[in-house]
XYZ file of C-alpha atoms in Angstrom:
753
model
C -24.714 17.729 -16.743
C -25.407 17.159 -13.042
C -29.013 17.724 -11.660
C -30.627 17.205 -8.326
C -33.350 14.944 -9.635
C -33.895 11.700 -11.549
C -30.318 10.876 -12.234
C -31.369 7.252 -12.703
C -34.434 7.597 -14.863
C -35.665 9.497 -17.963
C -35.001 13.232 -17.825
C -38.053 15.292 -17.135
C -38.426 18.933 -18.247
C -37.611 21.189 -15.179
C -40.200 23.585 -13.925
C -37.567 26.142 -13.168
C -34.300 27.135 -14.695
C -32.000 29.881 -13.118
C -28.707 31.488 -14.022
C -26.555 28.582 -12.883
C -27.477 26.650 -15.934
C -24.663 28.518 -17.731
C -22.037 27.338 -15.290
C -19.549 24.364 -15.465
C -19.333 23.517 -11.771
C -21.234 20.253 -11.125
C -22.314 21.838 -7.820
C -23.868 24.885 -9.272
C -25.531 22.817 -11.980
C -27.070 20.696 -9.282
C -28.919 23.817 -8.180
C -29.679 25.182 -11.845
C -33.343 23.908 -11.545
C -34.187 25.186 -8.030
C -36.967 27.693 -7.795
C -34.496 29.949 -6.117
C -33.311 32.631 -8.625
C -29.607 31.831 -8.043
C -26.807 33.819 -9.237
C -23.171 32.709 -9.720
C -20.619 34.789 -7.826
C -19.915 37.712 -10.102
C -20.498 41.309 -10.834
C -23.965 40.907 -12.245
C -25.294 39.654 -8.904
C -23.328 42.254 -6.862
C -24.490 45.244 -9.024
C -27.992 44.086 -8.821
C -27.909 43.932 -5.144
C -26.512 47.457 -5.079
C -29.025 48.846 -7.533
C -31.940 47.209 -5.691
C -30.580 47.895 -2.287
C -30.978 44.271 -1.126
C -29.136 42.034 1.178
C -27.218 39.156 -0.503
C -27.839 35.579 0.720
C -24.568 33.549 -0.035
C -24.804 29.920 -0.027
C -21.580 27.936 -0.221
C -21.184 24.166 -0.611
C -19.850 21.450 -2.803
C -21.349 18.782 -5.064
C -20.491 15.717 -2.678
C -21.566 17.378 0.448
C -24.431 15.500 2.250
C -25.871 18.432 4.370
C -25.738 20.505 1.308
C -28.108 17.954 -0.445
C -30.298 18.059 2.739
C -30.642 21.892 2.803
C -31.294 21.830 -0.850
C -34.017 19.250 -0.751
C -35.664 20.804 2.261
C -35.190 24.531 1.639
C -34.131 25.354 -1.919
C -36.442 23.055 -3.740
C -39.318 24.452 -1.380
C -41.340 27.045 -3.487
C -42.589 28.844 -0.519
C -39.037 29.431 0.725
C -37.934 30.554 -2.712
C -40.604 33.175 -2.978
C -39.428 34.803 0.162
C -35.833 34.452 -1.023
C -36.419 35.803 -4.588
C -38.510 38.714 -3.337
C -36.267 40.029 -0.632
C -32.647 38.919 -1.399
C -30.077 38.519 -4.169
C -29.145 34.913 -3.867
C -25.745 33.709 -4.716
C -24.583 30.147 -4.818
C -20.780 29.371 -4.701
C -18.867 26.065 -5.186
C -16.343 26.319 -2.269
C -13.863 24.245 -4.351
C -14.149 26.458 -7.187
C -13.797 29.607 -5.251
C -11.911 28.883 -2.047
C -10.825 32.440 -1.492
C -14.601 33.476 -1.101
C -15.216 30.365 1.009
C -12.385 31.154 3.433
C -13.345 34.888 3.998
C -16.785 34.081 5.012
C -16.053 30.823 6.766
C -13.649 32.810 9.045
C -16.765 35.072 9.904
C -19.100 32.105 10.577
C -16.473 30.472 12.719
C -15.801 33.662 14.680
C -19.506 34.368 15.029
C -20.796 31.061 15.860
C -17.827 28.927 17.183
C -18.057 26.501 14.407
C -18.131 26.047 10.702
C -18.904 23.647 7.872
C -20.846 23.190 4.866
C -23.392 24.355 3.583
C -22.289 27.706 4.574
C -25.061 30.336 4.784
C -24.194 33.926 5.170
C -26.190 37.214 4.665
C -24.267 40.111 3.247
C -24.622 43.802 2.712
C -24.689 44.966 -0.930
C -20.990 45.774 -0.462
C -20.339 42.185 0.617
C -19.847 42.772 4.383
C -21.320 39.794 6.391
C -23.942 40.392 8.991
C -25.018 36.967 10.188
C -24.696 33.481 9.118
C -24.282 29.851 9.930
C -24.288 26.382 8.403
C -27.299 24.173 7.870
C -30.652 25.769 8.592
C -33.799 23.661 8.501
C -36.832 25.297 6.729
C -39.018 25.717 9.664
C -38.519 26.412 13.384
C -37.075 23.121 14.858
C -35.051 22.154 17.848
C -35.555 25.259 19.550
C -33.735 27.072 16.726
C -35.350 29.438 14.041
C -35.924 27.948 10.747
C -34.726 29.479 7.508
C -38.095 31.178 6.742
C -38.076 32.894 10.031
C -34.494 33.940 9.565
C -35.257 35.342 6.028
C -38.322 37.337 7.095
C -36.745 38.724 10.292
C -33.594 39.893 8.253
C -35.685 41.464 5.523
C -37.803 43.352 7.900
C -34.547 44.524 9.952
C -32.989 45.714 6.595
C -36.080 47.595 5.642
C -36.188 49.365 9.031
C -32.535 49.749 10.087
C -30.284 49.755 7.156
C -27.875 52.099 8.659
C -27.487 50.055 11.827
C -26.957 46.932 9.692
C -24.242 48.594 7.455
C -22.372 49.860 10.625
C -22.502 46.309 12.079
C -21.145 44.971 8.845
C -18.290 47.611 9.002
C -17.463 46.629 12.593
C -17.313 42.962 11.467
C -14.899 43.678 8.841
C -12.638 45.563 11.098
C -12.771 42.586 13.528
C -12.108 40.091 10.845
C -9.023 42.229 9.666
C -7.615 42.018 13.198
C -8.035 38.198 13.269
C -5.997 37.998 10.045
C -3.017 40.033 11.348
C 0.127 38.147 11.262
C 3.241 38.787 13.419
C 5.615 41.478 12.659
C 8.526 39.135 11.573
C 11.168 41.808 12.038
C 10.710 41.541 15.836
C 10.618 37.668 15.884
C 13.037 34.910 15.420
C 12.609 31.293 14.135
C 11.226 28.900 16.809
C 13.538 26.322 18.086
C 13.165 22.600 19.107
C 10.941 23.851 21.986
C 8.042 24.341 19.594
C 8.202 20.796 17.888
C 8.805 19.004 21.218
C 5.645 20.749 22.588
C 3.789 19.607 19.499
C 4.791 16.062 19.905
C 3.658 16.234 23.679
C 0.221 17.458 22.724
C -0.345 14.776 20.160
C 0.876 12.233 22.633
C -1.901 13.489 25.027
C -4.372 13.611 22.426
C -3.562 10.164 21.046
C -6.582 7.589 21.372
C -4.737 4.297 22.258
C -7.419 1.831 21.249
C -8.289 2.826 17.647
C -5.665 5.413 17.134
C -6.258 9.149 15.858
C -5.808 12.298 17.859
C -9.139 13.025 19.668
C -12.744 11.702 19.699
C -15.253 11.202 16.973
C -15.731 12.447 14.430
C -12.396 11.231 13.340
C -10.527 12.673 10.248
C -7.262 11.097 8.911
C -5.353 14.541 8.992
C -2.378 13.586 6.811
C -0.215 16.667 7.999
C -0.149 15.041 11.415
C 1.415 11.936 10.027
C 3.863 13.916 7.919
C 5.110 15.623 11.045
C 5.222 12.493 13.327
C 7.008 10.564 10.691
C 9.530 13.425 10.157
C 10.191 13.636 13.948
C 10.872 10.028 14.170
C 13.011 9.669 11.117
C 15.432 12.584 11.880
C 16.790 10.663 14.885
C 15.603 6.935 15.199
C 17.280 6.470 18.387
C 15.126 9.042 20.296
C 12.596 7.158 22.351
C 9.997 9.993 21.764
C 10.517 9.560 18.061
C 9.713 5.915 18.513
C 6.407 6.839 20.185
C 5.639 9.023 17.095
C 6.077 6.068 14.873
C 4.064 3.825 16.889
C 1.199 6.389 16.887
C 1.347 6.768 13.163
C 1.457 3.059 12.554
C -1.363 2.056 14.997
C -3.674 4.877 13.482
C -2.874 4.113 9.893
C -3.403 0.278 10.518
C -6.843 1.091 12.265
C -7.797 3.477 9.331
C -6.829 0.737 6.862
C -8.848 -1.832 8.679
C -11.958 0.377 9.395
C -14.973 1.219 7.612
C -13.564 4.442 6.430
C -11.616 2.279 3.987
C -13.648 0.829 1.229
C -12.654 -2.774 1.322
C -14.692 -3.721 -1.600
C -13.989 -0.815 -4.249
C -10.817 0.565 -2.727
C -10.076 4.181 -1.699
C -10.891 6.130 1.560
C -14.066 8.060 2.727
C -13.723 11.513 4.140
C -14.036 10.704 7.829
C -15.713 8.532 10.362
C -18.498 9.484 12.706
C -17.337 7.144 15.502
C -14.291 6.330 17.460
C -13.671 3.046 15.665
C -13.235 4.460 12.122
C -16.291 2.274 11.360
C -19.045 4.324 10.004
C -17.791 6.889 7.389
C -19.230 9.920 6.039
C -19.058 8.253 2.637
C -17.817 10.862 0.194
C -14.437 10.380 -1.262
C -12.235 13.271 -1.941
C -9.049 13.246 -4.284
C -7.060 15.202 -1.666
C -7.670 12.449 0.980
C -6.440 9.705 -1.492
C -3.435 11.901 -2.381
C -2.308 12.519 1.068
C -3.014 9.110 2.513
C -0.972 7.587 -0.371
C 2.062 9.556 1.063
C 1.268 8.513 4.655
C 1.022 4.817 3.860
C 4.179 5.165 1.674
C 6.012 6.525 4.633
C 4.635 3.814 6.951
C 5.984 1.147 4.430
C 9.408 2.844 4.240
C 9.647 2.983 7.989
C 8.663 -0.785 8.466
C 9.023 -2.473 5.032
C 5.613 -4.158 6.126
C 3.854 -5.308 3.005
C 0.478 -4.443 4.648
C 1.099 -0.659 4.075
C 2.351 -0.951 0.617
C -0.814 -2.941 -0.379
C -2.869 0.023 1.071
C -0.907 2.285 -1.236
C -1.684 0.231 -4.134
C -5.400 0.002 -3.183
C -5.760 3.818 -3.122
C -3.985 4.290 -6.464
C -6.190 1.638 -7.964
C -9.210 3.556 -6.977
C -8.023 6.895 -8.140
C -6.842 5.605 -11.537
C -10.089 3.523 -11.997
C -12.763 6.056 -10.768
C -11.154 9.550 -10.638
C -9.000 9.673 -13.656
C -9.767 11.613 -16.816
C -8.443 9.699 -19.699
C -5.716 12.308 -20.636
C -4.178 12.250 -17.238
C -5.883 14.809 -14.919
C -8.032 13.718 -11.928
C -11.577 14.459 -10.834
C -12.408 16.067 -7.320
C -14.656 13.556 -5.428
C -17.514 10.977 -5.346
C -20.679 11.687 -3.491
C -21.810 10.277 -0.125
C -25.454 9.963 -1.435
C -26.881 7.933 -4.085
C -30.161 6.252 -5.053
C -30.713 2.760 -3.325
C -31.880 1.319 -6.491
C -32.972 2.345 -10.000
C -36.197 4.298 -10.089
C -35.927 5.525 -6.476
C -36.877 9.175 -6.131
C -34.740 9.905 -2.926
C -31.066 9.322 -2.451
C -29.582 7.928 0.867
C -26.314 8.475 2.341
C -24.000 5.371 1.922
C -26.527 3.527 -0.292
C -23.855 2.472 -2.882
C -21.474 1.265 -0.082
C -23.465 -0.519 2.601
C -24.659 -4.218 2.667
C -27.628 -6.255 3.734
C -26.678 -9.613 5.397
C -29.112 -11.495 3.110
C -27.666 -9.739 -0.079
C -24.291 -11.071 0.762
C -25.705 -14.520 1.712
C -27.313 -14.760 -1.763
C -24.168 -13.710 -3.617
C -22.030 -16.157 -1.869
C -24.649 -19.079 -1.917
C -23.143 -22.518 -2.187
C -19.395 -21.412 -2.092
C -17.257 -23.019 0.590
C -13.785 -24.318 1.295
C -12.845 -27.338 3.221
C -16.526 -27.691 4.399
C -16.441 -23.942 5.675
C -18.765 -21.494 3.930
C -17.458 -18.356 2.274
C -20.222 -16.439 4.008
C -19.222 -17.521 7.519
C -15.428 -16.617 6.710
C -16.284 -13.252 5.358
C -18.802 -12.346 7.966
C -16.259 -13.234 10.700
C -13.513 -11.252 9.125
C -15.509 -8.151 8.161
C -17.750 -8.174 11.306
C -21.074 -8.691 9.173
C -24.090 -9.211 11.128
C -27.466 -10.489 10.276
C -29.294 -7.441 11.698
C -26.615 -5.010 10.622
C -23.393 -3.717 12.390
C -24.154 -0.132 12.697
C -24.890 1.448 16.021
C -27.895 3.720 16.135
C -25.752 6.520 17.571
C -23.811 6.355 14.218
C -27.065 6.640 12.079
C -28.990 9.816 13.227
C -31.181 9.766 10.042
C -32.128 6.154 10.278
C -30.838 5.589 6.768
C -28.576 2.649 7.858
C -30.920 0.270 9.641
C -30.047 -3.493 9.304
C -27.063 -2.483 7.084
C -23.307 -3.390 7.408
C -20.249 -1.368 6.709
C -17.311 -3.822 6.473
C -14.676 -3.388 9.228
C -11.773 -5.656 10.463
C -11.421 -5.701 14.135
C -9.230 -8.818 14.311
C -6.701 -10.010 11.716
C -6.241 -12.291 8.674
C -4.339 -14.708 10.839
C -7.079 -14.965 13.436
C -9.867 -15.632 10.941
C -7.679 -18.076 9.072
C -6.949 -20.008 12.162
C -10.618 -20.023 13.325
C -11.569 -21.733 10.118
C -8.553 -23.907 9.627
C -7.343 -22.197 6.654
C -3.774 -21.630 5.459
C -2.998 -17.956 4.689
C -3.086 -18.716 0.977
C -6.486 -20.331 1.275
C -7.657 -17.326 3.272
C -6.508 -14.909 0.807
C -7.922 -16.710 -2.230
C -11.261 -16.803 -0.490
C -11.053 -13.025 0.394
C -10.084 -12.255 -3.101
C -12.969 -14.211 -4.546
C -15.502 -12.723 -2.262
C -14.382 -9.207 -2.812
C -14.526 -9.661 -6.591
C -18.165 -11.058 -6.227
C -19.171 -8.115 -3.950
C -17.627 -5.606 -6.350
C -19.327 -6.875 -9.266
C -22.655 -6.764 -7.462
C -22.069 -3.061 -6.234
C -21.435 -2.025 -9.830
C -25.126 -2.790 -10.720
C -26.294 -0.274 -8.216
C -26.731 3.291 -9.134
C -23.383 5.117 -8.780
C -22.946 8.161 -6.433
C -22.566 11.462 -8.313
C -18.995 12.052 -9.543
C -17.524 15.737 -9.394
C -15.716 15.936 -12.716
C -14.232 19.363 -11.838
C -10.468 19.172 -12.116
C -8.486 21.367 -9.666
C -4.935 22.191 -10.119
C -4.244 22.140 -6.302
C -5.597 18.658 -5.798
C -3.943 17.274 -8.754
C -0.758 18.751 -7.572
C -1.288 16.630 -4.078
C -2.033 13.534 -6.402
C 1.124 14.123 -8.428
C 3.119 14.201 -5.178
C 1.334 11.077 -3.833
C 2.040 9.147 -7.058
C 5.553 10.327 -7.335
C 6.405 9.362 -3.765
C 4.645 6.017 -3.980
C 6.452 5.352 -7.252
C 9.842 5.867 -5.524
C 9.017 4.067 -2.213
C 7.336 1.042 -3.735
C 9.634 0.989 -6.900
C 6.452 1.117 -9.150
C 7.513 2.949 -12.455
C 3.881 3.037 -13.481
C 3.015 5.269 -10.663
C 5.631 7.704 -11.676
C 4.232 7.528 -15.278
C 0.834 8.464 -13.968
C 2.143 11.362 -12.276
C 3.815 12.591 -15.368
C 0.645 12.300 -17.334
C -1.180 14.421 -14.643
C 1.494 16.968 -14.793
C 1.493 17.182 -18.415
C -2.375 17.547 -18.359
C -2.124 20.711 -15.948
C 0.451 22.097 -18.247
C -1.829 21.819 -21.201
C -5.104 22.807 -19.519
C -4.350 24.632 -16.577
C -1.325 26.767 -17.440
C -1.033 29.979 -19.427
C 2.290 29.721 -21.248
C 2.185 33.432 -22.185
C 1.737 34.796 -18.647
C 3.531 31.869 -16.813
C 0.437 31.620 -14.509
C -1.852 28.820 -13.356
C -5.505 28.294 -13.596
C -7.412 26.893 -10.830
C -9.872 24.704 -12.452
C -11.309 23.200 -15.672
C -14.241 20.936 -16.408
C -15.182 17.766 -18.295
C -17.936 18.749 -20.961
C -20.839 16.639 -21.928
C -19.132 15.447 -25.010
C -16.092 14.186 -22.872
C -13.673 17.158 -23.857
C -12.153 19.339 -21.367
C -14.037 22.840 -20.976
C -13.335 26.053 -19.335
C -15.854 28.748 -18.122
C -16.010 32.203 -19.836
C -13.692 33.825 -17.403
C -11.204 31.197 -16.079
C -10.527 31.249 -12.446
C -6.899 32.255 -11.818
C -4.726 30.092 -9.758
C -4.659 30.604 -5.874
C -1.788 30.029 -3.547
C -2.715 26.416 -2.975
C -2.593 25.571 -6.889
C 1.039 26.954 -6.861
C 2.331 25.393 -3.607
C 0.805 22.108 -4.134
C 1.733 21.778 -7.722
C 5.343 22.983 -7.023
C 5.406 20.176 -4.297
C 4.259 17.702 -6.679
C 6.692 18.727 -9.414
C 9.807 18.549 -6.925
C 8.579 15.035 -5.964
C 8.179 14.210 -9.634
C 11.784 15.173 -10.422
C 13.076 12.905 -7.851
C 11.006 10.134 -9.200
C 11.655 10.616 -12.844
C 15.014 12.524 -12.702
C 13.592 14.559 -15.636
C 14.977 18.197 -15.069
C 12.205 19.682 -16.810
C 9.862 19.173 -13.745
C 12.428 20.954 -11.501
C 12.812 23.774 -14.002
C 9.104 24.351 -14.083
C 8.908 24.316 -10.275
C 11.460 27.105 -10.079
C 9.486 29.122 -12.571
C 6.189 28.584 -10.744
C 7.790 29.598 -7.484
C 9.029 32.880 -8.871
C 5.461 33.574 -10.077
C 3.852 32.638 -6.782
C 6.204 34.935 -4.979
C 5.165 37.877 -7.231
C 1.423 37.055 -6.911
C 0.931 36.203 -3.210
C 3.940 37.320 -1.049
C 3.336 40.006 1.511
C 6.048 42.359 1.266
C 5.050 44.271 4.461
C 4.458 41.355 7.055
C 5.810 38.311 5.176
C 3.829 35.138 4.429
C 1.680 34.335 1.485
C -1.862 35.422 0.828
C -4.249 32.846 -0.251
C -5.165 34.788 -3.286
C -3.850 37.594 -5.534
C -4.852 41.239 -5.343
C -6.696 40.922 -8.664
C -10.353 40.398 -7.522
C -11.829 43.566 -5.878
C -14.886 41.658 -4.748
C -12.786 39.654 -2.286
C -12.970 41.699 0.665
C -10.108 40.331 2.608
C -6.865 38.776 1.545
C -6.227 36.084 4.101
C -3.052 34.110 5.111
C -3.920 30.468 5.934
C -2.536 29.465 9.342
C -4.114 26.164 9.723
C -2.973 22.747 8.456
C -6.495 20.955 8.105
C -7.969 18.503 5.718
C -5.400 20.074 3.289
C -2.135 21.535 4.264
C -1.997 25.197 4.175
C -0.270 26.914 1.362
C 2.121 28.687 3.559
C 3.333 25.342 5.260
C 3.728 23.546 1.991
C 5.557 26.670 0.436
C 8.014 26.612 3.380
C 9.006 23.170 2.392
C 9.125 23.972 -1.298
C 11.421 26.968 -0.684
C 13.818 24.796 1.428
C 14.036 22.134 -1.216
C 14.576 24.664 -4.192
C 17.294 26.301 -1.837
C 18.962 22.969 -1.542
C 18.990 22.270 -5.222
C 20.703 25.621 -5.849
C 23.302 25.066 -3.400
C 24.448 27.882 -1.019
C 25.631 30.143 -3.551
C 24.969 33.924 -3.227
C 24.529 34.283 -7.126
C 21.116 34.975 -8.341
C 20.538 31.342 -9.107
C 21.763 30.279 -5.859
C 19.648 29.244 -2.882
C 20.045 32.121 -0.361
C 16.871 33.882 -1.614
C 14.722 30.867 -1.265
C 16.077 29.947 2.290
C 15.823 33.530 3.341
C 12.011 33.613 2.337
C 11.448 30.338 4.105
C 12.998 31.925 7.231
C 10.765 34.970 6.875
C 7.790 32.620 6.698
C 8.581 30.771 9.882
C 9.270 34.177 11.666
C 5.829 35.376 10.314
C 3.947 32.450 11.880
C 6.345 32.120 14.742
C 3.837 32.966 17.498
C 1.452 30.469 16.124
C 4.010 27.755 15.919
C 4.919 28.392 19.637
C 1.335 28.950 21.168
C -0.625 26.576 18.993
C 1.857 24.077 17.380
C -0.941 21.386 16.616
C -2.488 24.005 14.253
C 0.517 23.804 11.879
C 2.010 20.211 11.900
C 3.069 20.602 8.149
C 4.866 23.913 8.967
C 6.388 22.300 12.069
C 7.986 19.749 9.790
C 9.357 22.492 7.733
C 10.747 24.059 10.772
C 12.600 20.878 11.630
C 13.760 20.860 7.948
C 14.867 24.412 8.303
C 16.739 23.794 11.554
C 18.417 20.514 10.583
C 19.187 21.578 7.073
C 18.425 19.362 4.001
C 20.019 15.951 3.561
C 21.323 16.289 0.057
C 22.036 13.182 -1.782
C 23.962 13.759 -4.976
C 24.646 11.091 -7.404
C 26.848 11.349 -10.467
C 26.297 8.884 -12.958
C 24.586 7.789 -16.255
C 20.840 7.558 -15.552
C 20.579 4.147 -17.330
C 23.677 2.671 -15.686
C 22.432 -0.176 -13.327
C 25.142 1.013 -10.851
C 23.472 4.549 -10.719
C 20.119 2.982 -10.239
C 21.245 0.836 -7.308
C 22.520 4.139 -5.588
C 19.267 5.781 -6.356
C 17.369 2.709 -5.162
C 19.122 2.884 -1.895
C 18.039 6.550 -1.328
C 14.418 6.031 -2.394
C 13.943 2.876 -0.076
C 14.536 4.859 3.054
C 12.462 7.266 5.184
C 14.553 10.328 4.947
C 13.232 13.623 6.209
C 14.323 16.713 4.421
C 15.749 14.614 1.674
C 16.781 16.307 -1.413
C 17.951 13.789 -4.305
C 19.866 15.045 -7.442
C 21.352 12.861 -10.188
C 23.634 14.305 -12.809
C 24.807 12.412 -15.893
C 28.308 13.618 -16.862
C 27.587 12.590 -20.353
C 24.508 14.725 -20.701
C 24.511 18.386 -21.736
C 24.580 20.942 -18.858
C 21.203 21.950 -17.730
C 19.867 24.922 -19.487
C 19.188 28.151 -17.415
C 20.753 26.373 -14.359
C 24.485 27.315 -14.262
C 26.730 26.968 -11.173
C 23.998 25.061 -9.224
C 24.251 21.899 -7.330
C 23.775 19.599 -10.236
C 26.465 21.342 -12.277
C 29.084 20.674 -9.656
C 28.745 16.932 -9.879
C 29.880 16.902 -13.380
C 33.515 16.678 -12.095
C 32.983 13.098 -10.729
C 34.891 10.214 -11.866
C 33.847 7.419 -14.319
C 31.996 5.269 -11.856
C 28.847 6.335 -10.396
C 29.329 8.045 -7.207
C 27.084 9.374 -4.435
C 27.734 12.296 -1.965
C 25.755 12.728 1.210
C 25.667 16.314 2.290
C 24.202 17.582 5.740
C 24.458 21.168 6.773
C 26.067 21.890 3.560
C 29.224 19.652 4.187
C 29.455 16.635 1.959
C 30.869 13.230 2.444
C 33.568 11.784 0.281
C 32.134 10.175 -2.715
C 31.087 6.627 -2.262
C 30.549 3.928 -5.016
C 29.508 1.132 -2.987
C 25.671 0.733 -1.989
C 26.232 -0.563 1.432
C 28.496 2.534 2.246
C 25.880 4.881 1.004
C 23.212 2.983 3.082
C 25.419 3.630 6.114
C 25.817 7.292 5.551
C 22.043 7.600 4.904
C 21.054 5.895 8.106
C 23.000 8.417 10.370
C 20.636 10.874 12.069
C 19.836 14.062 10.431
C 18.907 15.889 13.457
C 21.350 18.570 14.891
C 22.576 17.077 18.174
C 22.236 19.249 21.203
C 25.591 20.589 22.484
C 26.781 20.695 26.039
C 27.555 24.092 27.706
């Protein structure tokens, strides 16, 4: 059980316990002993607000959120503040990762009302759940010329007492305004955007690109993986295009700087959430599963584009971290590790980055007496990782003065430069670095660990399955594919209802180590379906096991039933089942995670390609038409604000160019077949669909007359067909011939009038 106190010492009997004690979410459990009388989101709290005619205070955050911890410590643990909250409000706490549908509705309001958003999110609602005011972090007392939380509480309580009707009217007006914000275009009057949209998108990213350290904009810098997906796709569809070469260069430069930066944990692997500076140096130290998953794909693409071992090593580093620190033993993956931890055992207050940062003297002591060719290990590692005796963190990157005299390891130069400076061969340098990193890693394990959020989310696991499957293909690592298979099996066992064919959103690790579920399990959201379908399609191509493709098809049908808007087109983020969700939104932003609509557009096009172009019920026309409808629904957004949807922009190129279908007929254990498959997997091919049919195997059940079935007429020797724009090449049996076909541009070439 997670608590906000004394995680490193003997447990003390808590003074307070509220209703959150019965929850499973680690974030909610962190607040179970606040003096605030918290309720979880649900009918009990809402009915109490209606019965007592009180405003609701809704607080949304997540367990690894630094500023959520700050507001808890300053405000929610403050007994004086709690008395005001308990007397005048019904207080509801929500884990945004557990209930993204609630989070997105009220975040839309906060962003519209204040011009910004983030967590913790603090929103005041009428008893019928209409927002009236809100923001993010509020200090307990008046500060920085802003009202403190106590002032806000007392002011709102007084206004509610004196002007209920006025506040209710304001809430109604706000909802009407929010409904207008969420309206999508009438797709009947629009067409699918053309290349003008994606060319505009590239030009904007080119202008935003920061040439020194990479990235697209100034600090804080986030490694938004959807941008890499789009730029790699733009490059790979026609590698002769000079603008495409610029896209590749922007990706590689940025990914190299990210890998060398402090956002990359050089000692214990994996990536932090983002950096607070332009250099990717000082991170916000929390590590999220969805970042590891998406960066696995980005660095795999970088390796496929360049065959540079540097990028493959980063992929292996990410997967090492995920499998070591985020993996449940039966195959699922936990959500995140915290930014904050206790500096040492027995400390009463956590600090951000305490687990990750280094004192110079500590490193000096750990490496004492170690040298090579008369050069100390200490001098070598300090040169390579920019370690300073008084710390290497700028005060501007440390607003809370928690990182004084500390070092965050970062590489500004290169291995070659440091090796040359100290007269070392590359083999000697690598040996020294490996030994130093092992020593520092072992020392770090003796520190109090950050909190681990052991909530297991279907959506993020879907992204990780995709990452593992793509890395397994690109790097030729069967173990990664096996990891992806285990994760998919875990989801099918614990997050899938076989009777209703529906997904669940989350499950939890119980105190005894088993997998637990809450009393009323949370039903799957759009992202759960879309991200898992993507992972299953990648897993089919990595494992060639048709069961994953079949399950992906079944889930897509269920997704369409639950979330598709028959009136305007596009997918809602949640189903219509929960009457307490006041707005059904359609995500139109690819942010830290891609939007469910963007990923679904890709999924539909891939499923259509697997089904061929048949008009039969099992054919691909239905999926392709739905993808077209999606693109028209978001047409105006794609044209007016193209960088809002880079993942969907990639899907638009996929739709326009048509898929590159690579169809291989041959025994799956035949070395000749595997060589043909390897040639496909070793290339960066946008819009690629790989299908392998074994003529000796029985026909796939429930999939008659589709693409795979057509291949069973091939001859005895394994053969490959490359199909673009639904026209196939003659079969080839030679790997070199296949490689020549694959390396042809997939982009539709412009025609002259």
